[in-house]
Short mmCIF file of C-alpha atoms and ligand atoms in Angstrom, two decimals:
data_model
loop_
_atom_site.label_atom_id
_atom_site.label_comp_id
_atom_site.label_asym_id
_atom_site.label_seq_id
_atom_site.Cartn_x
_atom_site.Cartn_y
_atom_site.Cartn_z
CA MET A 4 97.91 54.42 52.49
CA ARG A 5 97.51 57.18 49.92
CA ILE A 6 96.65 60.39 51.69
CA VAL A 7 96.08 64.03 50.70
CA LEU A 8 96.55 66.67 53.42
CA LEU A 9 94.60 69.87 52.80
CA GLY A 10 94.35 73.13 54.69
CA PRO A 11 95.33 76.79 54.63
CA PRO A 12 98.94 77.99 54.69
CA GLY A 13 100.52 77.57 58.12
CA VAL A 14 97.80 75.33 59.55
CA GLY A 15 100.34 72.56 60.16
CA LYS A 16 100.22 70.34 57.05
CA GLY A 17 103.99 69.86 56.94
CA THR A 18 104.15 69.16 60.67
CA GLN A 19 101.40 66.54 60.48
CA ALA A 20 102.73 65.02 57.25
CA SER A 21 106.05 64.34 59.02
CA ARG A 22 104.19 62.58 61.84
CA ILE A 23 102.24 60.48 59.33
CA ARG A 24 105.50 59.59 57.55
CA GLU A 25 106.97 58.38 60.84
CA ARG A 26 103.83 56.52 61.94
CA LEU A 27 102.94 54.83 58.65
CA GLY A 28 106.34 54.69 56.95
CA VAL A 29 105.10 56.41 53.78
CA PRO A 30 107.05 59.20 52.03
CA HIS A 31 106.03 62.83 52.65
CA LEU A 32 105.60 64.50 49.26
CA SER A 33 105.48 68.28 49.63
CA THR A 34 105.21 70.36 46.45
CA GLY A 35 106.24 73.45 48.47
CA ASP A 36 109.47 71.72 49.59
CA MET A 37 110.14 70.46 46.07
CA LEU A 38 109.67 73.95 44.63
CA ARG A 39 111.85 75.58 47.32
CA GLU A 40 114.58 73.03 46.55
CA ALA A 41 114.28 73.80 42.81
CA VAL A 42 114.58 77.54 43.59
CA ARG A 43 117.61 76.90 45.80
CA LEU A 44 119.32 74.84 43.07
CA GLY A 45 118.36 77.37 40.36
CA THR A 46 116.85 74.72 38.05
CA GLY A 47 114.56 75.76 35.15
CA PRO A 48 111.36 75.05 37.15
CA GLY A 49 112.92 76.83 40.16
CA GLN A 50 113.64 79.95 38.12
CA ALA A 51 110.10 79.91 36.75
CA ALA A 52 108.60 79.49 40.23
CA ARG A 53 110.68 81.88 42.34
CA ALA A 54 108.91 85.24 41.80
CA ILE A 55 105.47 83.59 41.81
CA MET A 56 106.13 81.93 45.17
CA GLU A 57 107.50 85.14 46.66
CA SER A 58 104.28 86.93 45.66
CA GLY A 59 102.13 84.28 47.37
CA ASP A 60 100.48 83.12 44.15
CA LEU A 61 100.33 79.56 42.82
CA VAL A 62 102.83 78.31 40.26
CA PRO A 63 101.31 76.90 37.03
CA ASP A 64 99.45 73.60 37.34
CA ALA A 65 101.47 71.97 34.55
CA LEU A 66 104.81 72.70 36.25
CA VAL A 67 103.66 71.25 39.58
CA GLY A 68 101.92 68.34 37.84
CA GLU A 69 105.11 67.29 36.06
CA MET A 70 107.14 67.51 39.24
CA ILE A 71 104.73 65.50 41.39
CA SER A 72 104.08 62.92 38.68
CA GLU A 73 107.81 62.16 38.47
CA ARG A 74 108.07 61.97 42.27
CA MET A 75 105.03 59.69 42.68
CA SER A 76 106.36 57.24 40.11
CA ARG A 77 109.46 56.49 42.21
CA ASP A 78 109.72 53.15 44.00
CA ASP A 79 109.39 54.51 47.54
CA ALA A 80 105.90 55.87 46.74
CA ARG A 81 104.54 52.53 45.47
CA GLY A 82 103.21 51.44 48.85
CA GLY A 83 101.63 54.81 49.67
CA PHE A 84 102.40 58.47 50.35
CA VAL A 85 101.18 61.57 52.08
CA LEU A 86 100.70 64.52 49.74
CA ASP A 87 101.20 67.94 51.35
CA GLY A 88 100.29 71.04 49.31
CA PHE A 89 98.96 69.14 46.28
CA PRO A 90 96.36 69.20 44.78
CA ARG A 91 95.69 72.92 45.21
CA THR A 92 93.35 73.67 42.30
CA GLU A 93 90.54 71.80 40.58
CA ALA A 94 92.87 71.25 37.60
CA GLN A 95 95.41 69.64 39.95
CA VAL A 96 92.73 67.25 41.25
CA GLU A 97 92.34 66.07 37.64
CA ILE A 98 96.11 65.77 37.27
CA LEU A 99 96.25 63.64 40.43
CA ASP A 100 93.34 61.49 39.22
CA GLY A 101 95.30 60.86 36.01
CA ILE A 102 98.51 59.96 37.86
CA LEU A 103 96.67 57.57 40.20
CA ALA A 104 94.86 55.94 37.27
CA SER A 105 98.14 55.46 35.40
CA LEU A 106 99.62 53.83 38.51
CA GLY A 107 96.51 51.64 38.86
CA THR A 108 95.68 52.91 42.32
CA ARG A 109 93.42 55.34 44.18
CA LEU A 110 93.31 57.72 47.11
CA ASP A 111 92.34 56.38 50.56
CA ARG A 112 91.70 59.59 52.41
CA ALA A 113 91.77 63.41 52.17
CA VAL A 114 92.28 65.16 55.52
CA LEU A 115 91.38 68.84 55.90
CA LEU A 116 93.17 70.64 58.76
CA GLN A 117 91.27 73.67 60.06
CA ALA A 118 92.28 76.55 62.36
CA PRO A 119 91.19 80.19 62.74
CA GLU A 120 93.06 82.75 60.64
CA SER A 121 94.45 84.51 63.75
CA GLU A 122 96.12 81.24 64.87
CA ILE A 123 97.51 80.67 61.37
CA VAL A 124 99.07 84.12 61.12
CA SER A 125 100.60 83.70 64.57
CA ARG A 126 102.02 80.26 63.69
CA ILE A 127 103.57 81.52 60.47
CA SER A 128 105.12 84.59 62.09
CA LEU A 129 106.90 82.35 64.62
CA ARG A 130 107.95 79.70 62.10
CA ARG A 131 111.62 79.18 61.32
CA SER A 132 112.70 76.76 58.60
CA CYS A 133 115.90 74.97 57.74
CA PRO A 134 116.94 75.83 54.15
CA ALA A 135 119.19 72.75 54.02
CA CYS A 136 117.03 69.83 55.22
CA GLY A 137 113.53 71.40 55.31
CA SER A 138 112.94 70.90 59.06
CA VAL A 139 110.34 73.28 60.51
CA TYR A 140 110.31 74.90 63.95
CA HIS A 141 108.06 77.26 65.89
CA LEU A 142 109.79 79.68 68.27
CA ARG A 143 107.35 78.88 71.09
CA ALA A 144 105.66 75.53 70.36
CA GLN A 145 108.58 73.62 68.76
CA PRO A 146 111.79 75.63 69.32
CA PRO A 147 115.17 74.29 68.17
CA ARG A 148 117.43 73.06 70.98
CA LYS A 149 120.03 75.72 70.09
CA ASP A 150 118.84 79.20 69.11
CA GLY A 151 118.70 79.68 65.32
CA ILE A 152 120.30 76.29 64.54
CA CYS A 153 118.63 73.24 62.98
CA ASP A 154 118.56 70.25 65.40
CA ARG A 155 118.72 67.81 62.52
CA CYS A 156 121.55 69.14 60.32
CA GLY A 157 123.11 72.14 62.12
CA ALA A 158 122.31 74.71 59.39
CA ALA A 159 121.24 78.27 60.28
CA LEU A 160 117.46 78.62 60.41
CA VAL A 161 115.69 81.25 58.27
CA GLN A 162 112.29 82.86 57.93
CA ARG A 163 110.73 81.93 54.58
CA ALA A 164 110.55 84.81 52.06
CA ASP A 165 106.79 84.22 51.65
CA ASP A 166 106.16 84.38 55.42
CA ALA A 167 106.04 88.20 55.53
CA GLU A 168 102.60 89.22 56.84
CA ASP A 169 101.32 90.87 53.61
CA ILE A 170 102.34 87.79 51.59
CA VAL A 171 100.68 85.48 54.13
CA ARG A 172 97.42 87.45 53.67
CA ALA A 173 97.78 87.03 49.88
CA ARG A 174 98.37 83.26 50.31
CA LEU A 175 95.27 82.98 52.49
CA ALA A 176 93.20 84.75 49.81
CA VAL A 177 94.56 82.39 47.13
CA TYR A 178 93.69 79.46 49.40
CA ARG A 179 90.09 80.65 49.84
CA GLU A 180 89.58 81.23 46.12
CA GLN A 181 91.46 78.35 44.51
CA THR A 182 92.12 75.61 47.06
CA ALA A 183 89.02 75.53 49.28
CA PRO A 184 87.00 74.08 46.32
CA VAL A 185 89.39 71.09 46.27
CA ALA A 186 88.08 70.01 49.69
CA GLU A 187 84.52 70.18 48.29
CA ILE A 188 85.47 67.74 45.55
CA TYR A 189 86.82 65.19 48.03
CA LEU A 190 83.80 65.75 50.28
CA ARG A 191 81.50 64.83 47.37
CA ARG A 192 83.61 61.73 46.75
CA GLY A 193 83.19 60.64 50.39
CA LEU A 194 86.94 60.81 51.05
CA LEU A 195 87.18 63.96 53.17
CA ARG A 196 87.60 64.10 56.94
CA GLU A 197 88.05 67.40 58.82
CA VAL A 198 90.40 67.70 61.79
CA ASP A 199 90.56 70.62 64.23
CA ALA A 200 94.21 71.73 64.08
CA THR A 201 94.10 74.35 66.86
CA GLY A 202 95.54 72.23 69.72
CA PRO A 203 99.15 71.14 70.31
CA ALA A 204 100.76 69.18 67.46
CA ASP A 205 100.58 65.86 69.39
CA ALA A 206 96.84 66.24 69.98
CA VAL A 207 96.27 67.10 66.31
CA ALA A 208 98.37 64.08 65.29
CA ALA A 209 96.22 61.81 67.46
CA ASN A 210 93.06 63.09 65.77
CA VAL A 211 94.61 62.72 62.31
CA ALA A 212 95.56 59.12 63.22
CA LEU A 213 91.94 58.45 64.20
CA VAL A 214 90.53 59.55 60.84
CA LEU A 215 93.25 57.67 58.95
CA ASP A 216 92.68 54.48 60.92
CA GLY A 217 88.98 54.90 60.08
CA ALA A 218 89.90 54.80 56.38
CA THR A 219 91.23 51.26 56.70
CA ALA A 220 88.41 50.02 58.97
CA PRO A 221 85.96 47.54 57.40
CA GLY A 222 83.09 49.43 55.74
CA ALA A 223 84.94 52.79 55.63
CA ALA A 224 83.88 55.11 52.80
CA ALA A 225 86.38 54.99 49.91
P1 LIG B 312 103.75 75.38 50.70
O1 LIG B 312 105.11 75.18 51.14
O2 LIG B 312 102.89 74.21 50.38
O3 LIG B 312 103.05 76.34 51.78
P2 LIG B 312 101.60 76.36 52.43
O4 LIG B 312 100.57 75.46 51.91
O5 LIG B 312 101.28 77.81 52.35
O6 LIG B 312 101.84 75.80 53.82
P3 LIG B 312 102.98 76.14 54.78
O7 LIG B 312 104.23 75.39 54.43
O8 LIG B 312 103.11 77.64 54.93
O9 LIG B 312 102.38 75.66 56.16
P4 LIG B 312 101.97 74.22 56.71
O10 LIG B 312 100.49 74.06 56.66
O11 LIG B 312 102.80 73.13 56.10
O12 LIG B 312 102.35 74.46 58.23
P5 LIG B 312 103.65 74.01 59.08
O13 LIG B 312 103.57 72.57 59.40
O14 LIG B 312 104.91 74.53 58.45
O15 LIG B 312 103.69 76.32 49.41
C1 LIG B 312 104.47 77.47 49.30
C2 LIG B 312 104.27 78.09 47.92
O16 LIG B 312 104.71 77.15 46.91
C3 LIG B 312 102.82 78.40 47.53
O17 LIG B 312 102.42 79.67 48.01
C4 LIG B 312 102.90 78.33 46.00
O18 LIG B 312 103.46 79.49 45.44
C5 LIG B 312 103.86 77.18 45.76
N1 LIG B 312 103.16 75.87 45.67
C6 LIG B 312 103.31 74.79 46.51
N2 LIG B 312 102.53 73.78 46.09
C7 LIG B 312 101.86 74.22 44.99
C8 LIG B 312 100.90 73.62 44.14
N3 LIG B 312 100.44 72.38 44.34
N4 LIG B 312 100.43 74.35 43.10
C9 LIG B 312 100.88 75.61 42.87
N5 LIG B 312 101.80 76.24 43.65
C10 LIG B 312 102.29 75.55 44.70
O19 LIG B 312 103.33 74.83 60.44
C11 LIG B 312 103.40 76.24 60.46
C12 LIG B 312 104.06 76.68 61.79
O20 LIG B 312 103.22 76.31 62.88
C13 LIG B 312 105.42 76.00 62.04
O21 LIG B 312 106.23 76.91 62.73
C14 LIG B 312 105.06 74.81 62.96
O22 LIG B 312 106.15 74.47 63.82
C15 LIG B 312 103.90 75.40 63.75
N6 LIG B 312 102.89 74.41 64.13
C16 LIG B 312 102.42 73.38 63.40
N7 LIG B 312 101.46 72.72 64.07
C17 LIG B 312 101.31 73.38 65.27
C18 LIG B 312 100.46 73.20 66.39
N8 LIG B 312 99.56 72.21 66.42
N9 LIG B 312 100.56 74.06 67.42
C19 LIG B 312 101.48 75.08 67.39
N10 LIG B 312 102.31 75.31 66.35
C20 LIG B 312 102.22 74.46 65.30
#
């Protein structure tokens, strides 16, 4: 399956994309993770993106487009993928359309995760991330087994630089202005399904599974 996960910062896209990866065996392609890795390694794109990401703004479409195009052309993405954090602008929808056309394939489903802003801000303030392997924790809902240490690789957990409250507010404003219209496009194409993301992660995952299974059912909108 070829899936796009949409939703505001901190709603749980990364968390649900990991569940989809495990359930369907498709790679989880996160532009945020790719950019953070580029920043960490100090590559050209990473240097270009660093200050923009720390301000809560979006990095240029062309930079993200190049990165995701290269990633989607790899062998492991041939049978499907779950895109997390891309597309984020109308121009990126066109970039994705172009990539899919060049690969001779199309999207099966766009899933929009929704939660109230108060829940989002609370989730982000309690998030801790692993800078080494990208694992994500929540101090109350999904705490690591050992305080401050990643269960998966043992690295020290950190709070993301763009998770400071004023930057989170800026990211939410960018989402409303530039990314919410992306959901409208997929709605018009008949591909969009909305999922309430306020409950526990397992309950959200069950509802995401329902709308994805619907995409492969006979007669499902495509
Ligand atoms: P990116 O990394 O994509 O950030 P985001 O979209 O703002 O989303 P987050 O990673 O903050 O949250 P999430 O929805 O994945 O939630 P999570 O699962 O972690 O982008 C970062 C930056 O990179 C952008 O600001 C931009 O500068 C740049 N960028 C990236 N892509 C770009 C693009 N395409 N174009 C241009 N620029 C781009 O969950 C959040 C917390 O809640 C965690 O602690 C988690 O454990 C917890 N949680 C999750 N689900 C639940 C639940 N059901 N109940 C309780 N807690 C939960």
